[in-house]
JSON list of C-alpha atoms in Angstrom, two decimals:
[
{"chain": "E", "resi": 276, "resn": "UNK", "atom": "CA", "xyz": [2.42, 50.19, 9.61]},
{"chain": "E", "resi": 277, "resn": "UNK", "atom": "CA", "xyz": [3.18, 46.82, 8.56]},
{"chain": "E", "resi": 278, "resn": "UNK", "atom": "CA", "xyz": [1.59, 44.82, 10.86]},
{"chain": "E", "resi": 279, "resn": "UNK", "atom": "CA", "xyz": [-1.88, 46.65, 9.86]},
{"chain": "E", "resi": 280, "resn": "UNK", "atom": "CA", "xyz": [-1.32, 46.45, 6.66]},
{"chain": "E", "resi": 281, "resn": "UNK", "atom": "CA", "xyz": [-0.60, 42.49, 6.52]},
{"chain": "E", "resi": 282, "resn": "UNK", "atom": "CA", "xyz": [-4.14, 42.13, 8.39]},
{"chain": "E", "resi": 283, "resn": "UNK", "atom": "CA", "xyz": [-6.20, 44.29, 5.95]},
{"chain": "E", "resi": 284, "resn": "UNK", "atom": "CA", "xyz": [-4.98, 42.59, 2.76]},
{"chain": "E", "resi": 285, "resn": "UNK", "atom": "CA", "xyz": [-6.01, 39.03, 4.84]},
{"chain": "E", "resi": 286, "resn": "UNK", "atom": "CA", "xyz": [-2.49, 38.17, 4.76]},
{"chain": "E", "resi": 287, "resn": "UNK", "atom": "CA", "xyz": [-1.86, 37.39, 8.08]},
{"chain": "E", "resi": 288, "resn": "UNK", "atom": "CA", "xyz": [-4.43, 34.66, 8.38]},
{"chain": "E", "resi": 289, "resn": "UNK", "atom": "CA", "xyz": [-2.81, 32.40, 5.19]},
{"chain": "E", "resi": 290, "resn": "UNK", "atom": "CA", "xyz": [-0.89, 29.62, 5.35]},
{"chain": "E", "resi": 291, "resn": "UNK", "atom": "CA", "xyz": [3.14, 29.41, 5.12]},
{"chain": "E", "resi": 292, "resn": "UNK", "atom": "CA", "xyz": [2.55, 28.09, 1.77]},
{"chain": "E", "resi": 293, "resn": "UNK", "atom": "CA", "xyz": [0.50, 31.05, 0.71]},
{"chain": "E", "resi": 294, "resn": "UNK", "atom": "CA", "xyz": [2.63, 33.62, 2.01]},
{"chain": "E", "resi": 295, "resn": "UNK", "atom": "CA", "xyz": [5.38, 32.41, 0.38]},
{"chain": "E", "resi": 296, "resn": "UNK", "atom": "CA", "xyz": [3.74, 32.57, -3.24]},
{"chain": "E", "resi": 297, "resn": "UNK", "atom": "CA", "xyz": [3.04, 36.04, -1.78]},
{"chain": "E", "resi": 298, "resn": "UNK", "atom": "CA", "xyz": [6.75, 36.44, -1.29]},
{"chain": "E", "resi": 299, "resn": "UNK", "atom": "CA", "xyz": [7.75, 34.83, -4.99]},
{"chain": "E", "resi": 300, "resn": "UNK", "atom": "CA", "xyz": [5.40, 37.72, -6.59]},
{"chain": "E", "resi": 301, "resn": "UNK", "atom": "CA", "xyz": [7.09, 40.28, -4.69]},
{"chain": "E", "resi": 302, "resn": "UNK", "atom": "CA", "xyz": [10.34, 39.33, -5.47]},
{"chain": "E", "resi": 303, "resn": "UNK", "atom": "CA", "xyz": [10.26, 40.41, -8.84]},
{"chain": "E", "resi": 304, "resn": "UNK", "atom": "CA", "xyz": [13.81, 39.64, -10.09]},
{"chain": "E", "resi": 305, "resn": "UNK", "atom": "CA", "xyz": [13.74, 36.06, -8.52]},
{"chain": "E", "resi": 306, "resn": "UNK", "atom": "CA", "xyz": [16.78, 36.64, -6.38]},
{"chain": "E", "resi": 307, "resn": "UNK", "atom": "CA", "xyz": [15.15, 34.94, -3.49]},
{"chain": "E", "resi": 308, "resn": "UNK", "atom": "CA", "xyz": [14.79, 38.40, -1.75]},
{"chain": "E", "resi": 309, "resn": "UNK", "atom": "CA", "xyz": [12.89, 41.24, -1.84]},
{"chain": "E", "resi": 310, "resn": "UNK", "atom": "CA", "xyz": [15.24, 43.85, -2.41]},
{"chain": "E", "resi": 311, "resn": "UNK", "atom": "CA", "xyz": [14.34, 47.86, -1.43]},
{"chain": "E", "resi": 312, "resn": "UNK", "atom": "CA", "xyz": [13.41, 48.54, -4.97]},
{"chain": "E", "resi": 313, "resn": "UNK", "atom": "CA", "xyz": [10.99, 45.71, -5.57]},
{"chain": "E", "resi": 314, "resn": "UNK", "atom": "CA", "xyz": [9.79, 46.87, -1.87]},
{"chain": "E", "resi": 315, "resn": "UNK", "atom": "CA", "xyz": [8.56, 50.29, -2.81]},
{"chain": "E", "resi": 316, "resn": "UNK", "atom": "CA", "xyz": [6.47, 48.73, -5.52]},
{"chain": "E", "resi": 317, "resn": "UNK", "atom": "CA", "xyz": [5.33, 46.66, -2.38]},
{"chain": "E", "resi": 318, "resn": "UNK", "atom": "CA", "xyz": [1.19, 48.18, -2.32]},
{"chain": "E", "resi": 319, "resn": "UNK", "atom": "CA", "xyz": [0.44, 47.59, -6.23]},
{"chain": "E", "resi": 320, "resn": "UNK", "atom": "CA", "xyz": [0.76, 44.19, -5.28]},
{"chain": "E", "resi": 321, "resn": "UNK", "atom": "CA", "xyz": [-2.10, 43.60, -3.57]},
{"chain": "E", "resi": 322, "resn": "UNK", "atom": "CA", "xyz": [-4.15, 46.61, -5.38]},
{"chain": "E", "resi": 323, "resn": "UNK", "atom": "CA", "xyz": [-4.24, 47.65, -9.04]},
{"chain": "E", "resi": 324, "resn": "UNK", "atom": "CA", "xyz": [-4.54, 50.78, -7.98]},
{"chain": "E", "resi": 325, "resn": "UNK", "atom": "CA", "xyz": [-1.86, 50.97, -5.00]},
{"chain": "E", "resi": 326, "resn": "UNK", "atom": "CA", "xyz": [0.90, 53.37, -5.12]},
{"chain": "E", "resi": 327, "resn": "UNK", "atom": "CA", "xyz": [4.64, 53.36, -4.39]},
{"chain": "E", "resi": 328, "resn": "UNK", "atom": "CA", "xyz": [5.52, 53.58, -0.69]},
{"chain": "E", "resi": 329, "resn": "UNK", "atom": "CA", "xyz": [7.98, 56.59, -0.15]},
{"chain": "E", "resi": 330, "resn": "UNK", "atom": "CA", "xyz": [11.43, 56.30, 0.96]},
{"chain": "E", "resi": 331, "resn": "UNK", "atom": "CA", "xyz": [10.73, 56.76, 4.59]},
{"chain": "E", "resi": 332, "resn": "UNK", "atom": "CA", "xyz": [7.44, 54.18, 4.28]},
{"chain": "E", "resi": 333, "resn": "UNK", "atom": "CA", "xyz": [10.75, 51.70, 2.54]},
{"chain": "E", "resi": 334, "resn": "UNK", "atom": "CA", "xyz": [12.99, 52.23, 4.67]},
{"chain": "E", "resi": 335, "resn": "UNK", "atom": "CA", "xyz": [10.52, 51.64, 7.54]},
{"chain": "E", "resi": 336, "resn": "UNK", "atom": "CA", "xyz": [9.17, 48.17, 6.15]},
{"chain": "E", "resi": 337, "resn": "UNK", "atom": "CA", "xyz": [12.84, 46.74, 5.13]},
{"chain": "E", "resi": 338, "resn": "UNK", "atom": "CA", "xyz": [14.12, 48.13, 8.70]},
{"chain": "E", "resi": 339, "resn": "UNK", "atom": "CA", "xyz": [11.12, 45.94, 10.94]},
{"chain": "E", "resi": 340, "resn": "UNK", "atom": "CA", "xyz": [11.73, 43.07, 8.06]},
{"chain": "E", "resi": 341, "resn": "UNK", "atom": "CA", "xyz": [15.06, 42.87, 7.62]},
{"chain": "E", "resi": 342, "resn": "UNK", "atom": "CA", "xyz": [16.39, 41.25, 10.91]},
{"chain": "E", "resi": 343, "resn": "UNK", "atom": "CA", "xyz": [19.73, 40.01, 9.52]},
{"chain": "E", "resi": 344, "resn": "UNK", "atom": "CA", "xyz": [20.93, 43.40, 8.74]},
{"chain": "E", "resi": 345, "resn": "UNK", "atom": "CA", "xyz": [21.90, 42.82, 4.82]},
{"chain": "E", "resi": 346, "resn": "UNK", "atom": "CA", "xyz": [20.08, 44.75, 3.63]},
{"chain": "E", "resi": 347, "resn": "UNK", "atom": "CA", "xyz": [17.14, 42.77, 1.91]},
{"chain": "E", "resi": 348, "resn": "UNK", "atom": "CA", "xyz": [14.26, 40.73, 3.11]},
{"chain": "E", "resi": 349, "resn": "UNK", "atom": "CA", "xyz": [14.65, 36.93, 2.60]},
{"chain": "E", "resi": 350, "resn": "UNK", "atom": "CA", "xyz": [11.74, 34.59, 2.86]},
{"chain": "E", "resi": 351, "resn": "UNK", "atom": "CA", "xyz": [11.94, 33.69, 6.38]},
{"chain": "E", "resi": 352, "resn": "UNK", "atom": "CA", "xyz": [12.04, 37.21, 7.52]},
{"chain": "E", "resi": 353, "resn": "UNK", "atom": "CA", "xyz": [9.33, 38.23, 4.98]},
{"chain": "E", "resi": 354, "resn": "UNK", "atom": "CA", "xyz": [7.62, 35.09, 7.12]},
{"chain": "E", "resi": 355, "resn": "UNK", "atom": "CA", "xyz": [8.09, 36.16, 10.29]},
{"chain": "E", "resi": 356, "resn": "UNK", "atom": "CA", "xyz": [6.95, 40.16, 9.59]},
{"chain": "E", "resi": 357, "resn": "UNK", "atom": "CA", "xyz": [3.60, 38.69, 8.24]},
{"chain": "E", "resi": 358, "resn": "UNK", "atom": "CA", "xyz": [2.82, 37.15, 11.43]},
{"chain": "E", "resi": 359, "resn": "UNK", "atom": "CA", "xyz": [4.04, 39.78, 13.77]}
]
């Protein structure tokens, strides 16, 4: 569950500022979104030993994130999901 997860890696209580430098790393190709393949990847991230989230864990994350429907997750939306 995202919102969980945003609160036990502390990112819920950082600024705008550092959630977006959270969001740059993330997006790996630096299309200025965080497409579903950098998402799976999403966990090693934040731990060197985190693993890949399955498809349905994905699909999951991009679905609560992705409130424009494209498809991706830009930085707003990445934004707003933290702070859910």
């Amino acid at each position: 569950e995202h919102t969980k997860f945003f609160e036990l890696v502390g990112l819920k209580a950082k600024s705008a500022d550092e959630v977006k430098k959270v969001f740059l790393v993330l997006d790996a190709d630096n299309s200025g979104f965080i497409e579903e393949e950098e998402l799976k990847f999403v966990l090693k991230g934040f731990a060197q030993n985190g693993r890949d989230l399955t498809d349905k864990e994905t699909n999951a994350f991009l679905r609560a994130a992705d409130k424009d429907g494209d498809g991706k997750i830009g930085i707003d939306e990445f934004a707003a999901l933290v702070k859910e």
